[in-house]
Amino acid sequence: MKNRRLEIRLTEDELYEIDNRSKKLRMSRSKFLLQAALHQKIIVLDSTSIKQLTSELRKIGININQIAILCNMGKLECVHIEDTKSEITKVWEELNKLRKDVKKLNNEN
């Protein structure tokens, strides 16, 4: 017997989207929300990894800005950015792997 009630706040657009999805599936709003809440896999990303990637990207950005400043000041004639390119490639590969992992998890639902 269903004897508990749950109240949530949402925008008109969110309610409209919920109603559209539930109608497409020919479900009541209540049944649709229960199915979505109880049968969806929730993906939790490791925030430490994301923070590390963000930090690395920030450091690379700082390095690029420093190089640009030196170039604009005329203190650098030839810029060797192979190390920077290598680091950007590493970060890109990690982000791409993360994207693929999340996509794979979402497809398992």
PDB file of N, CA and C in Angstrom, residues 4-5 7-8 12 17 20 23 25 34 37 40 50 62 65 67 76 79 83 85 92 96 100 103:
ATOM      1  N   ARG A   4       3.028   6.854   1.498  1.00  0.00           N
ATOM      2  CA  ARG A   4       4.001   7.938   1.666  1.00  0.00           C
ATOM      3  C   ARG A   4       3.866   8.916   0.512  1.00  0.00           C
ATOM      4  N   ARG A   5       4.151  10.172   0.816  1.00  0.00           N
ATOM      5  CA  ARG A   5       4.041  11.230  -0.193  1.00  0.00           C
ATOM      6  C   ARG A   5       5.376  11.954  -0.266  1.00  0.00           C
ATOM      7  N   GLU A   7       7.235  15.412  -2.018  1.00  0.00           N
ATOM      8  CA  GLU A   7       6.999  16.676  -2.709  1.00  0.00           C
ATOM      9  C   GLU A   7       8.331  17.228  -3.192  1.00  0.00           C
ATOM     10  N   ILE A   8       8.368  17.675  -4.440  1.00  0.00           N
ATOM     11  CA  ILE A   8       9.593  18.270  -4.995  1.00  0.00           C
ATOM     12  C   ILE A   8       9.248  19.598  -5.648  1.00  0.00           C
ATOM     13  N   GLU A  12       8.598  25.122 -14.522  1.00  0.00           N
ATOM     14  CA  GLU A  12       7.559  24.771 -15.498  1.00  0.00           C
ATOM     15  C   GLU A  12       8.154  23.930 -16.626  1.00  0.00           C
ATOM     16  N   GLU A  17       8.773  18.763 -19.431  1.00  0.00           N
ATOM     17  CA  GLU A  17       9.614  17.686 -19.962  1.00  0.00           C
ATOM     18  C   GLU A  17       9.246  16.343 -19.342  1.00  0.00           C
ATOM     19  N   ASN A  20       5.975  15.246 -20.884  1.00  0.00           N
ATOM     20  CA  ASN A  20       6.172  14.787 -22.265  1.00  0.00           C
ATOM     21  C   ASN A  20       6.763  13.386 -22.298  1.00  0.00           C
ATOM     22  N   LYS A  23       4.208  10.763 -21.115  1.00  0.00           N
ATOM     23  CA  LYS A  23       3.164  10.529 -22.125  1.00  0.00           C
ATOM     24  C   LYS A  23       3.688   9.667 -23.269  1.00  0.00           C
ATOM     25  N   LEU A  25       5.830   7.406 -23.116  1.00  0.00           N
ATOM     26  CA  LEU A  25       5.927   6.026 -22.629  1.00  0.00           C
ATOM     27  C   LEU A  25       4.583   5.481 -22.149  1.00  0.00           C
ATOM     28  N   LEU A  34       8.873   7.244 -10.571  1.00  0.00           N
ATOM     29  CA  LEU A  34       9.340   6.100  -9.777  1.00  0.00           C
ATOM     30  C   LEU A  34      10.293   5.221 -10.582  1.00  0.00           C
ATOM     31  N   ALA A  37      13.609   7.054 -10.998  1.00  0.00           N
ATOM     32  CA  ALA A  37      14.375   7.169  -9.754  1.00  0.00           C
ATOM     33  C   ALA A  37      14.901   5.827  -9.271  1.00  0.00           C
ATOM     34  N   GLN A  40      17.328   3.743 -12.493  1.00  0.00           N
ATOM     35  CA  GLN A  40      18.412   4.395 -13.214  1.00  0.00           C
ATOM     36  C   GLN A  40      19.717   4.174 -12.467  1.00  0.00           C
ATOM     37  N   ILE A  50      39.131  14.449 -11.488  1.00  0.00           N
ATOM     38  CA  ILE A  50      38.690  15.638 -12.222  1.00  0.00           C
ATOM     39  C   ILE A  50      39.434  16.866 -11.722  1.00  0.00           C
ATOM     40  N   ILE A  62      48.596  28.607 -17.677  1.00  0.00           N
ATOM     41  CA  ILE A  62      49.520  29.604 -17.127  1.00  0.00           C
ATOM     42  C   ILE A  62      50.819  29.618 -17.927  1.00  0.00           C
ATOM     43  N   ASN A  65      50.272  31.301 -21.241  1.00  0.00           N
ATOM     44  CA  ASN A  65      50.172  32.756 -21.063  1.00  0.00           C
ATOM     45  C   ASN A  65      51.547  33.378 -20.843  1.00  0.00           C
ATOM     46  N   ILE A  67      54.416  32.241 -21.920  1.00  0.00           N
ATOM     47  CA  ILE A  67      55.107  32.205 -23.215  1.00  0.00           C
ATOM     48  C   ILE A  67      54.597  33.333 -24.111  1.00  0.00           C
ATOM     49  N   LEU A  76      61.384  36.352 -26.506  1.00  0.00           N
ATOM     50  CA  LEU A  76      61.490  35.011 -27.088  1.00  0.00           C
ATOM     51  C   LEU A  76      61.396  35.130 -28.599  1.00  0.00           C
ATOM     52  N   VAL A  79      60.102  29.657 -29.884  1.00  0.00           N
ATOM     53  CA  VAL A  79      59.408  29.019 -28.774  1.00  0.00           C
ATOM     54  C   VAL A  79      59.377  27.512 -29.014  1.00  0.00           C
ATOM     55  N   ASP A  83      57.147  20.259 -24.779  1.00  0.00           N
ATOM     56  CA  ASP A  83      56.719  19.780 -23.452  1.00  0.00           C
ATOM     57  C   ASP A  83      55.260  20.134 -23.200  1.00  0.00           C
ATOM     58  N   LYS A  85      52.983  20.728 -25.471  1.00  0.00           N
ATOM     59  CA  LYS A  85      52.172  19.914 -26.382  1.00  0.00           C
ATOM     60  C   LYS A  85      51.988  18.504 -25.819  1.00  0.00           C
ATOM     61  N   TRP A  92      44.341  15.566 -22.707  1.00  0.00           N
ATOM     62  CA  TRP A  92      43.306  15.250 -23.677  1.00  0.00           C
ATOM     63  C   TRP A  92      42.969  13.762 -23.654  1.00  0.00           C
ATOM     64  N   ASN A  96      39.391  12.217 -22.717  1.00  0.00           N
ATOM     65  CA  ASN A  96      38.738  11.373 -23.702  1.00  0.00           C
ATOM     66  C   ASN A  96      38.388  10.014 -23.099  1.00  0.00           C
ATOM     67  N   LYS A 100      34.631   8.446 -22.613  1.00  0.00           N
ATOM     68  CA  LYS A 100      34.252   7.120 -23.113  1.00  0.00           C
ATOM     69  C   LYS A 100      33.719   6.233 -21.988  1.00  0.00           C
ATOM     70  N   LYS A 103      30.239   7.381 -21.173  1.00  0.00           N
ATOM     71  CA  LYS A 103      29.345   6.977 -22.258  1.00  0.00           C
ATOM     72  C   LYS A 103      29.012   5.481 -22.148  1.00  0.00           C
TER      73      LYS A 103
END
